[in-house]
Short mmCIF file of C-alpha atoms in Angstrom, two decimals:
data_model
loop_
_atom_site.label_atom_id
_atom_site.label_comp_id
_atom_site.label_asym_id
_atom_site.label_seq_id
_atom_site.Cartn_x
_atom_site.Cartn_y
_atom_site.Cartn_z
CA UNK A 1 118.84 74.34 146.35
CA UNK A 2 117.76 70.41 145.82
CA UNK A 3 120.00 68.10 143.31
CA UNK A 4 118.43 68.13 139.67
CA UNK A 5 116.06 64.95 139.54
CA UNK A 6 117.60 62.49 136.98
CA UNK A 7 114.77 61.79 134.66
CA UNK A 8 114.96 58.84 131.71
CA UNK A 9 113.02 57.71 128.89
CA UNK A 10 110.54 55.28 129.61
CA UNK A 11 109.72 52.09 127.71
CA UNK A 12 107.66 49.62 128.68
CA UNK A 13 107.42 50.93 132.65
CA UNK A 14 111.30 50.77 132.77
CA UNK A 15 113.75 53.65 132.52
CA UNK A 16 116.03 53.48 129.48
CA UNK A 17 119.69 54.16 131.63
CA UNK A 18 121.24 53.52 128.06
CA UNK A 19 120.34 57.32 127.42
CA UNK A 20 121.74 58.73 130.07
CA UNK A 21 120.37 62.59 131.29
CA UNK A 22 122.93 65.13 129.74
CA UNK A 23 120.78 68.29 129.74
CA UNK A 24 119.67 70.87 132.49
CA UNK A 25 116.54 72.42 132.72
CA UNK A 26 116.55 75.56 134.85
CA UNK A 27 113.48 77.51 136.69
CA UNK A 28 112.74 79.93 134.49
CA UNK A 29 112.09 82.50 137.56
CA UNK A 30 115.39 81.62 139.19
CA UNK A 31 118.37 80.58 137.45
CA UNK A 32 120.35 79.22 139.91
CA UNK A 33 117.88 76.45 140.60
CA UNK A 34 118.73 73.38 138.23
CA UNK A 35 115.15 71.32 138.19
CA UNK A 36 116.18 68.41 136.45
CA UNK A 37 118.38 66.75 134.19
CA UNK A 38 116.96 64.85 130.97
CA UNK A 39 118.26 62.55 128.08
CA UNK A 40 117.79 63.44 124.33
CA UNK A 41 116.73 60.21 123.11
CA UNK A 42 117.93 59.52 119.96
CA UNK A 43 116.61 57.49 116.80
CA UNK A 44 117.02 54.09 118.23
CA UNK A 45 115.46 54.94 121.35
CA UNK A 46 112.26 56.21 119.72
CA UNK A 47 112.01 53.45 117.40
CA UNK A 48 112.31 50.97 120.47
CA UNK A 49 109.55 52.68 122.23
CA UNK A 50 107.54 52.33 118.95
CA UNK A 51 108.29 49.08 118.77
CA UNK A 52 107.45 48.43 122.36
CA UNK A 53 104.18 50.37 121.64
CA UNK A 54 103.42 48.17 118.77
CA UNK A 55 103.76 44.90 120.52
CA UNK A 56 101.50 45.95 123.47
CA UNK A 57 98.56 47.30 120.88
CA UNK A 58 97.22 43.60 119.98
CA UNK A 59 96.54 42.70 123.51
CA UNK A 60 95.49 46.52 124.74
CA UNK A 61 92.80 46.63 122.19
CA UNK A 62 91.06 43.64 123.49
CA UNK A 63 90.86 44.80 127.18
CA UNK A 64 86.95 45.89 127.15
CA UNK A 65 86.65 49.26 127.23
CA UNK A 66 84.82 49.79 130.56
CA UNK A 67 88.17 48.35 131.75
CA UNK A 68 89.92 50.55 130.38
CA UNK A 69 87.91 53.66 131.32
CA UNK A 70 88.58 52.17 135.20
CA UNK A 71 92.26 52.58 134.86
CA UNK A 72 91.38 56.13 133.47
CA UNK A 73 89.49 56.77 136.75
CA UNK A 74 92.65 55.39 138.81
CA UNK A 75 94.64 57.72 136.76
CA UNK A 76 92.27 61.09 137.87
CA UNK A 77 92.52 59.61 141.46
CA UNK A 78 96.24 59.45 141.40
CA UNK A 79 96.49 63.04 140.04
CA UNK A 80 93.94 64.40 142.67
CA UNK A 81 96.10 62.86 145.30
CA UNK A 82 98.70 64.74 143.80
CA UNK A 83 97.55 67.45 142.61
CA UNK A 84 99.87 70.51 144.92
CA UNK A 85 102.85 68.85 144.22
CA UNK A 86 102.59 68.47 140.70
CA UNK A 87 101.59 71.86 140.65
CA UNK A 88 104.45 73.28 142.58
CA UNK A 89 106.68 71.05 139.86
CA UNK A 90 105.07 72.96 136.96
CA UNK A 91 105.30 76.63 138.96
CA UNK A 92 108.98 75.65 139.27
CA UNK A 93 109.87 73.94 135.80
CA UNK A 94 108.13 76.68 133.23
CA UNK A 95 107.18 79.70 136.21
CA UNK A 96 103.44 79.46 135.69
CA UNK A 97 101.92 81.30 138.62
CA UNK A 98 100.79 78.41 141.56
CA UNK A 99 97.31 79.29 141.03
CA UNK A 100 97.13 78.42 137.63
CA UNK A 101 99.49 75.53 137.81
CA UNK A 102 96.24 73.93 140.15
CA UNK A 103 94.01 74.97 137.41
CA UNK A 104 95.93 72.87 134.90
CA UNK A 105 96.39 69.90 136.91
CA UNK A 106 92.63 70.35 137.42
CA UNK A 107 92.41 70.02 133.86
CA UNK A 108 93.72 66.40 134.12
CA UNK A 109 91.49 65.40 136.39
CA UNK A 110 88.54 66.94 135.18
CA UNK A 111 89.54 65.03 131.90
CA UNK A 112 89.73 61.95 133.48
CA UNK A 113 86.56 62.48 135.04
CA UNK A 114 84.72 63.11 131.60
CA UNK A 115 86.41 60.00 130.03
CA UNK A 116 85.90 57.13 132.58
CA UNK A 117 81.90 57.06 131.49
CA UNK A 118 83.37 57.47 127.98
CA UNK A 119 84.41 53.71 127.90
CA UNK A 120 81.12 52.89 128.85
CA UNK A 121 79.93 54.98 125.87
CA UNK A 122 82.18 54.27 122.67
CA UNK A 123 78.95 53.55 120.75
CA UNK A 124 78.12 52.64 117.50
CA UNK A 125 74.85 52.25 115.71
CA UNK A 126 72.62 49.91 114.63
CA UNK A 127 71.49 50.70 110.99
CA UNK A 128 68.31 49.84 108.95
CA UNK A 129 69.25 47.94 105.70
CA UNK A 130 67.28 48.13 102.28
CA UNK A 131 67.61 44.31 102.07
CA UNK A 132 65.38 41.90 104.18
CA UNK A 133 67.17 39.68 106.90
CA UNK A 134 69.99 41.99 106.79
CA UNK A 135 72.03 43.58 109.56
CA UNK A 136 74.31 46.77 109.08
CA UNK A 137 76.51 48.14 112.31
CA UNK A 138 79.28 50.43 112.98
CA UNK A 139 81.91 50.40 115.64
CA UNK A 140 84.56 52.14 116.94
CA UNK A 141 88.03 50.79 116.48
CA UNK A 142 91.51 52.23 117.84
CA UNK A 143 94.08 53.27 115.37
CA UNK A 144 97.16 51.78 116.54
CA UNK A 145 100.33 53.37 118.03
CA UNK A 146 99.89 57.49 118.34
CA UNK A 147 102.78 59.45 118.77
CA UNK A 148 101.94 62.53 120.45
CA UNK A 149 104.24 65.68 120.85
CA UNK A 150 103.15 68.47 123.33
CA UNK A 151 104.58 71.79 124.28
CA UNK A 152 105.66 73.27 127.40
CA UNK A 153 102.88 75.75 128.15
CA UNK A 154 100.79 73.59 129.43
CA UNK A 155 102.86 70.55 130.28
CA UNK A 156 100.29 68.44 131.93
CA UNK A 157 96.96 69.45 130.63
CA UNK A 158 97.61 69.50 127.11
CA UNK A 159 98.90 65.80 127.52
CA UNK A 160 96.17 64.47 128.92
CA UNK A 161 94.01 65.73 126.38
CA UNK A 162 95.89 63.62 123.92
CA UNK A 163 96.97 60.63 126.44
CA UNK A 164 93.50 59.87 128.13
CA UNK A 165 90.97 59.67 125.20
CA UNK A 166 93.86 57.75 123.00
CA UNK A 167 94.41 55.31 125.99
CA UNK A 168 90.56 54.87 126.23
CA UNK A 169 89.97 54.14 122.85
CA UNK A 170 92.15 51.14 123.02
CA UNK A 171 95.91 52.79 121.45
CA UNK A 172 98.67 52.59 122.42
CA UNK A 173 101.09 55.85 122.91
CA UNK A 174 104.53 57.26 122.72
CA UNK A 175 104.80 60.49 124.02
CA UNK A 176 107.23 63.12 123.70
CA UNK A 177 107.12 65.86 125.91
CA UNK A 178 108.52 69.48 126.24
CA UNK A 179 112.05 69.46 127.04
CA UNK A 180 110.96 72.59 129.23
CA UNK A 181 109.25 70.24 131.77
CA UNK A 182 111.07 67.10 132.12
CA UNK A 183 110.60 66.12 135.67
CA UNK A 184 106.91 67.20 135.68
CA UNK A 185 106.41 64.75 132.49
CA UNK A 186 108.38 62.07 134.19
CA UNK A 187 106.25 62.48 136.99
CA UNK A 188 102.99 62.08 134.88
CA UNK A 189 104.26 58.76 133.26
CA UNK A 190 105.09 57.19 136.62
CA UNK A 191 101.37 58.20 137.58
CA UNK A 192 100.00 56.61 134.53
CA UNK A 193 101.75 53.30 135.24
CA UNK A 194 100.97 53.08 138.69
CA UNK A 195 97.31 53.71 137.62
CA UNK A 196 97.52 50.08 135.89
CA UNK A 197 98.37 50.16 132.50
CA UNK A 198 100.62 47.45 131.11
CA UNK A 199 104.23 47.53 130.14
CA UNK A 200 104.09 48.95 126.37
CA UNK A 201 100.72 50.68 126.37
CA UNK A 202 102.48 54.06 127.26
CA UNK A 203 105.86 55.07 126.88
CA UNK A 204 107.42 58.43 127.29
CA UNK A 205 110.97 59.50 125.00
CA UNK A 206 112.93 62.64 126.43
CA UNK A 207 114.59 65.16 124.21
CA UNK A 208 114.18 68.28 122.07
CA UNK A 209 112.53 68.86 118.76
CA UNK A 210 115.52 68.46 116.33
CA UNK A 211 116.19 65.39 117.50
CA UNK A 212 113.61 63.44 119.43
CA UNK A 213 110.39 64.69 118.17
CA UNK A 214 111.63 64.38 114.53
CA UNK A 215 112.76 60.79 115.09
CA UNK A 216 109.23 60.46 116.38
CA UNK A 217 107.40 61.93 113.54
CA UNK A 218 109.56 59.60 111.07
CA UNK A 219 108.38 56.65 112.22
CA UNK A 220 105.03 57.57 110.62
CA UNK A 221 107.04 56.76 107.47
CA UNK A 222 108.48 54.07 108.86
CA UNK A 223 105.16 52.42 109.61
CA UNK A 224 105.64 52.14 113.57
CA UNK A 225 102.91 54.85 114.24
CA UNK A 226 99.37 55.09 112.91
CA UNK A 227 98.53 58.57 114.27
CA UNK A 228 100.67 61.58 115.04
CA UNK A 229 99.11 64.08 117.30
CA UNK A 230 101.42 67.69 117.82
CA UNK A 231 100.82 70.96 119.67
CA UNK A 232 103.13 73.87 118.59
CA UNK A 233 103.81 76.29 116.26
CA UNK A 234 101.97 76.46 112.64
CA UNK A 235 105.29 75.87 110.83
CA UNK A 236 106.25 72.51 112.54
CA UNK A 237 102.60 71.74 112.13
CA UNK A 238 102.97 72.38 108.34
CA UNK A 239 105.79 69.68 108.14
CA UNK A 240 104.29 67.12 110.27
CA UNK A 241 101.05 67.68 107.96
CA UNK A 242 103.33 66.89 104.96
CA UNK A 243 104.83 63.54 106.70
CA UNK A 244 101.33 62.22 107.38
CA UNK A 245 99.65 63.09 103.94
CA UNK A 246 102.34 61.12 102.41
CA UNK A 247 101.50 58.21 104.27
CA UNK A 248 97.86 58.89 103.96
CA UNK A 249 97.33 59.64 107.91
CA UNK A 250 95.18 62.39 108.97
CA UNK A 251 97.07 64.16 111.78
CA UNK A 252 95.56 65.86 114.89
CA UNK A 253 97.15 69.46 114.73
CA UNK A 254 96.61 71.83 117.49
CA UNK A 255 98.63 75.18 116.16
CA UNK A 256 99.36 78.84 116.86
CA UNK A 257 96.74 81.68 117.40
CA UNK A 258 96.73 85.19 116.66
CA UNK A 259 93.07 85.13 118.30
CA UNK A 260 90.90 88.42 118.32
CA UNK A 261 88.90 90.22 120.89
CA UNK A 262 86.37 92.52 119.58
CA UNK A 263 84.81 95.67 121.64
CA UNK A 264 81.74 97.11 120.33
CA UNK A 265 79.94 100.22 121.49
CA UNK A 266 77.38 98.04 123.42
CA UNK A 267 80.13 96.22 125.27
CA UNK A 268 80.41 96.51 129.56
CA UNK A 269 83.63 98.43 128.88
CA UNK A 270 85.14 97.12 132.65
CA UNK A 271 84.18 93.65 131.94
CA UNK A 272 85.74 94.07 128.52
CA UNK A 273 89.11 95.58 129.98
CA UNK A 274 89.26 92.65 132.45
CA UNK A 275 89.00 90.28 129.75
CA UNK A 276 91.56 91.52 127.37
CA UNK A 277 93.82 92.15 130.24
CA UNK A 278 93.72 88.43 130.88
CA UNK A 279 93.81 87.35 127.23
CA UNK A 280 96.55 89.19 126.63
CA UNK A 281 98.74 89.08 129.73
CA UNK A 282 97.44 85.64 131.62
CA UNK A 283 100.40 83.13 131.49
CA UNK A 284 102.80 85.73 129.95
CA UNK A 285 100.98 85.64 126.58
CA UNK A 286 102.07 81.96 126.22
CA UNK A 287 98.92 80.59 125.36
CA UNK A 288 97.93 79.51 122.05
CA UNK A 289 94.68 81.05 122.78
CA UNK A 290 96.24 84.53 124.09
CA UNK A 291 95.01 87.86 122.50
CA UNK A 292 96.82 88.52 119.11
CA UNK A 293 94.70 91.47 117.72
CA UNK A 294 92.61 93.89 119.96
CA UNK A 295 89.94 95.07 117.65
CA UNK A 296 87.70 98.11 119.58
CA UNK A 297 85.21 100.47 117.98
CA UNK A 298 86.73 103.77 116.61
CA UNK A 299 84.32 106.02 118.71
CA UNK A 300 85.35 104.26 122.29
CA UNK A 301 88.85 102.98 120.74
CA UNK A 302 90.69 106.16 123.06
CA UNK A 303 88.51 105.75 126.26
CA UNK A 304 88.83 101.92 126.10
CA UNK A 305 92.89 102.07 125.60
CA UNK A 306 93.03 104.03 128.51
CA UNK A 307 91.39 102.10 130.71
CA UNK A 308 92.99 99.17 129.51
CA UNK A 309 96.51 100.67 130.16
CA UNK A 310 95.17 101.90 133.73
CA UNK A 311 94.82 98.12 134.33
CA UNK A 312 98.10 96.96 132.86
CA UNK A 313 100.04 99.51 134.62
CA UNK A 314 98.43 98.13 137.87
CA UNK A 315 99.65 94.77 137.26
CA UNK A 316 101.94 92.53 139.37
CA UNK A 317 104.59 90.69 137.83
CA UNK A 318 107.56 88.31 138.84
CA UNK A 319 107.78 85.32 141.16
CA UNK A 320 105.33 82.78 140.09
CA UNK A 321 105.19 81.33 143.86
CA UNK A 322 103.77 85.34 144.91
CA UNK A 323 99.96 84.85 144.71
CA UNK A 324 100.06 88.72 143.86
CA UNK A 325 101.25 88.36 140.64
CA UNK A 326 99.44 88.55 137.04
CA UNK A 327 102.31 86.43 135.17
CA UNK A 328 105.78 85.00 136.03
CA UNK A 329 108.67 84.50 133.67
CA UNK A 330 108.57 83.36 129.95
CA UNK A 331 109.30 79.39 129.85
CA UNK A 332 112.48 79.72 129.06
CA UNK A 333 115.32 81.71 127.10
CA UNK A 334 114.50 80.61 123.72
CA UNK A 335 111.07 81.81 124.35
CA UNK A 336 112.14 85.58 125.84
CA UNK A 337 114.78 85.46 122.81
CA UNK A 338 112.10 85.00 120.14
CA UNK A 339 110.01 87.72 121.74
CA UNK A 340 112.31 90.45 121.86
CA UNK A 341 113.77 89.61 118.45
CA UNK A 342 110.15 90.21 117.48
CA UNK A 343 109.83 93.18 118.84
CA UNK A 344 113.18 94.79 117.64
CA UNK A 345 112.55 93.46 113.89
CA UNK A 346 108.74 94.04 113.92
CA UNK A 347 107.34 97.24 115.61
CA UNK A 348 108.15 99.44 113.05
CA UNK A 349 108.18 103.23 112.52
CA UNK A 350 104.66 103.73 111.71
CA UNK A 351 103.40 101.75 115.18
CA UNK A 352 102.86 103.40 118.55
CA UNK A 353 103.82 101.66 121.47
CA UNK A 354 101.16 102.39 123.90
CA UNK A 355 102.43 100.98 127.17
CA UNK A 356 105.48 102.81 128.73
CA UNK A 357 108.00 100.30 128.74
CA UNK A 358 109.27 97.41 126.37
CA UNK A 359 111.30 94.33 126.20
CA UNK A 360 112.69 92.64 128.87
CA UNK A 361 112.42 93.53 132.65
CA UNK A 362 115.31 94.26 134.39
CA UNK A 363 116.94 96.13 137.05
CA UNK A 364 118.09 98.94 134.24
CA UNK A 365 114.56 98.93 132.32
CA UNK A 366 112.32 97.87 135.84
CA UNK A 367 108.38 97.33 135.91
CA UNK A 368 107.32 98.76 139.03
CA UNK A 369 104.83 96.85 140.65
CA UNK A 370 107.74 93.83 140.38
CA UNK A 371 107.95 91.19 142.85
CA UNK A 372 111.19 89.05 143.18
CA UNK A 373 114.46 89.54 141.35
CA UNK A 374 114.33 90.28 137.69
CA UNK A 375 117.85 89.57 137.13
CA UNK A 376 117.21 85.98 138.06
CA UNK A 377 114.54 85.12 135.42
CA UNK A 378 113.13 85.46 131.79
CA UNK A 379 110.70 88.71 132.20
CA UNK A 380 109.02 90.58 129.87
CA UNK A 381 107.40 93.54 129.76
CA UNK A 382 103.38 94.11 128.70
CA UNK A 383 103.29 95.77 125.25
CA UNK A 384 100.24 97.08 123.65
CA UNK A 385 101.13 98.05 120.33
CA UNK A 386 98.81 100.36 117.68
CA UNK A 387 98.83 101.36 114.28
CA UNK A 388 98.94 97.82 112.68
CA UNK A 389 98.47 97.29 109.06
CA UNK A 390 96.95 94.44 107.60
CA UNK A 391 100.41 93.86 105.94
CA UNK A 392 102.34 93.91 108.73
CA UNK A 393 104.02 90.91 110.37
CA UNK A 394 102.63 92.19 114.09
CA UNK A 395 99.61 91.57 112.53
CA UNK A 396 100.18 88.33 110.65
CA UNK A 397 102.02 86.74 113.15
CA UNK A 398 101.84 84.79 116.55
CA UNK A 399 103.91 86.20 118.83
CA UNK A 400 103.60 83.97 121.66
CA UNK A 401 104.28 86.54 124.87
CA UNK A 402 102.87 89.56 126.22
CA UNK A 403 102.67 91.47 123.27
CA UNK A 404 99.23 92.73 121.28
CA UNK A 405 98.57 94.75 118.49
CA UNK A 406 95.39 97.06 118.73
CA UNK A 407 93.49 98.77 115.91
CA UNK A 408 90.22 100.09 115.69
CA UNK A 409 87.19 99.92 113.74
CA UNK A 410 84.10 101.69 112.07
CA UNK A 411 81.36 98.78 111.28
CA UNK A 412 81.63 95.45 112.65
CA UNK A 413 81.64 93.92 109.15
CA UNK A 414 85.57 95.55 109.14
CA UNK A 415 86.13 94.20 112.64
CA UNK A 416 85.42 90.70 111.20
CA UNK A 417 87.68 91.40 108.15
CA UNK A 418 90.29 92.33 110.85
CA UNK A 419 89.43 89.28 112.96
CA UNK A 420 89.70 86.91 110.12
CA UNK A 421 92.47 88.41 107.50
CA UNK A 422 95.45 87.07 109.14
CA UNK A 423 94.62 83.36 108.37
CA UNK A 424 94.52 81.85 112.03
CA UNK A 425 91.51 80.62 113.22
CA UNK A 426 91.74 79.22 117.02
CA UNK A 427 90.04 81.14 119.50
CA UNK A 428 88.04 84.61 119.34
CA UNK A 429 85.97 86.63 121.37
CA UNK A 430 83.32 89.46 121.26
CA UNK A 431 82.34 91.78 123.99
CA UNK A 432 78.63 93.24 123.38
CA UNK A 433 75.36 93.22 125.20
CA UNK A 434 73.38 93.29 121.86
CA UNK A 435 72.35 90.19 121.01
CA UNK A 436 72.23 90.57 117.04
CA UNK A 437 76.15 91.67 117.16
CA UNK A 438 77.04 88.32 119.07
CA UNK A 439 74.95 86.35 116.61
CA UNK A 440 76.49 88.05 113.54
CA UNK A 441 80.25 87.61 115.04
CA UNK A 442 79.79 84.01 115.98
CA UNK A 443 78.20 83.24 112.49
CA UNK A 444 80.99 84.86 110.55
CA UNK A 445 84.14 84.63 112.62
CA UNK A 446 86.59 81.85 110.99
CA UNK A 447 87.73 80.27 114.75
CA UNK A 448 87.08 77.12 116.22
CA UNK A 449 86.32 78.80 119.27
CA UNK A 450 83.85 81.75 120.02
CA UNK A 451 83.83 83.34 123.57
CA UNK A 452 80.61 86.23 123.89
CA UNK A 453 81.54 88.40 127.01
CA UNK A 454 84.42 86.20 127.62
CA UNK A 455 88.14 86.09 127.05
CA UNK A 456 89.82 84.21 123.92
CA UNK A 457 91.66 81.99 126.70
CA UNK A 458 89.95 79.07 128.43
CA UNK A 459 88.94 75.40 128.12
CA UNK A 460 86.89 73.14 129.60
CA UNK A 461 87.03 69.52 129.43
CA UNK A 462 83.68 68.80 127.78
CA UNK A 463 83.98 71.18 125.01
CA UNK A 464 85.55 70.98 121.52
CA UNK A 465 88.93 72.40 121.57
CA UNK A 466 90.83 73.39 118.11
CA UNK A 467 91.34 75.47 115.34
CA UNK A 468 91.27 76.30 111.32
CA UNK A 469 93.15 77.66 108.64
CA UNK A 470 96.67 78.45 110.22
CA UNK A 471 95.59 77.14 113.58
CA UNK A 472 95.37 73.62 113.20
CA UNK A 473 93.68 71.07 110.61
CA UNK A 474 90.11 70.93 111.95
CA UNK A 475 90.83 68.24 114.48
CA UNK A 476 89.20 68.86 117.85
CA UNK A 477 90.22 67.83 121.44
CA UNK A 478 88.55 67.38 124.24
CA UNK A 479 84.62 66.04 124.77
CA UNK A 480 83.13 63.30 122.88
CA UNK A 481 84.51 65.18 119.64
CA UNK A 482 88.22 63.70 120.34
CA UNK A 483 87.01 60.30 119.91
CA UNK A 484 87.21 60.82 116.30
CA UNK A 485 91.01 61.58 116.48
CA UNK A 486 91.65 58.29 118.10
CA UNK A 487 89.28 55.77 116.51
CA UNK A 488 88.02 54.89 113.21
CA UNK A 489 84.54 54.05 111.96
CA UNK A 490 84.08 50.11 110.83
CA UNK A 491 80.95 49.43 108.97
CA UNK A 492 79.82 45.80 109.44
CA UNK A 493 76.86 44.48 107.15
CA UNK A 494 75.52 40.81 108.03
CA UNK A 495 73.11 38.71 105.62
CA UNK A 496 71.07 35.90 107.14
CA UNK A 497 68.71 35.67 103.65
CA UNK A 498 70.83 32.52 102.73
CA UNK A 499 70.85 34.48 99.22
CA UNK A 500 73.39 37.00 97.41
CA UNK A 501 71.61 40.21 97.76
CA UNK A 502 73.01 43.38 95.87
CA UNK A 503 72.69 46.93 97.22
CA UNK A 504 71.10 49.13 95.16
CA UNK A 505 71.27 46.26 92.05
CA UNK A 506 68.51 43.71 93.79
CA UNK A 507 66.89 46.05 95.86
CA UNK A 508 62.85 46.57 95.03
CA UNK A 509 61.93 49.68 95.23
CA UNK A 510 57.88 50.24 94.63
CA UNK A 511 57.40 53.03 92.04
CA UNK A 512 53.87 54.17 93.03
CA UNK A 513 51.78 56.60 90.85
CA UNK A 514 53.43 59.85 91.01
CA UNK A 515 51.04 61.43 88.15
CA UNK A 516 48.30 60.99 90.65
CA UNK A 517 47.13 64.55 91.61
CA UNK A 518 44.22 65.52 94.05
CA UNK A 519 41.10 66.91 92.69
CA UNK A 520 40.70 70.97 93.15
CA UNK A 521 37.27 72.73 93.81
#
């Protein structure tokens, strides 16, 4: 094995060697492979990064938006040129199958391609005034210093969702990536710098959530961060939301999900099985949009579950570099430990474990179609559990792993009750060939994203991404909608009448003759 890559917090395009690498990140599919060394950046280092970003902001915001867009173009070209290498690092650091890793890097490229031209389309509006010789305009203005905290399941795609539009809009950034992917994060930071962004515009602080992440959130109260963005658990998002609220800020929170997938009698069952399989077990269930509750019409429930179990049993699991696998390891030991604890504590006597195996994949507890050495990584069995009740934690809470609850329903209204009852509202899906059922579902589901005859997982760079309720505060990422997260609207009125004109007070309204009625026959 090669020596682990040493990574550093970077402030003003410089390695901060006063915060030396002290922790090791390992390949979750091969324990003996030490991938990188990374520091735990303390409060002082985070503050230094925020001060650098604040110092860079006045000059950066004055760079014309089309020129900022040109640097986004450069970044997209650099990521494209380094796509296969970045994907290989992604697979090695977090265990994402290589084909998925390529897709994650492509999402960065797509995001850059979309926002390049938005630098020429940060449109305001001209607004008609009710007063003569008065002009009204609206402008998008950058927010300031943005603190961004992202998770390890999409360690390059999701950061791009934040970083690219934030920089395009004229903000400066301090990014705390996941400690699960320090090398990939370090490489991405270098590509941002090589794209031509000036020192201090983009800064990265490596470390864990408890120390470095918490320090970055504290910079909101210190007056050094003007916007906080966070992708992660609902519990942590709630704490960040409280800090932002106390400082009269609106955070961008993209949180967990317990995403429902409804299968009706009028579904193409083979397509629905394929969609449920990917929604449940793609990326080892480690997507915020992964399937949480499978909701199947009671008259087809047994047939559908039998088909799904047959497809599940045929899945290949294991080495993420093998092109035949459906999913690889969990991201790290803590994710596997959390999943195993959830299974132990929340699968109750009234549940039916429908899959033949459960828990960690080991030599003693094998998966039949396994590629590689199960003892070398954090691998988990795919688990489907029937008999969930409304009060169950199994139904109420996100699991973040290859574990899905299955329930049956009678009428579509009952399916909606199941789909909405846990309070999450990120993604959702329905499989049906009946347009009326599809329209009823999309009208009544509380999720921010709805798929019809498609999976719960999947995003495109020009569509809004985000959730409601326990899944987020209504903020949206991707597409033009994210611009509202990283700009503030400014209204400007200019009066050239050479006299004081007071709207609503000095406005002259014609009363008309409202008592007039047209003659009848």
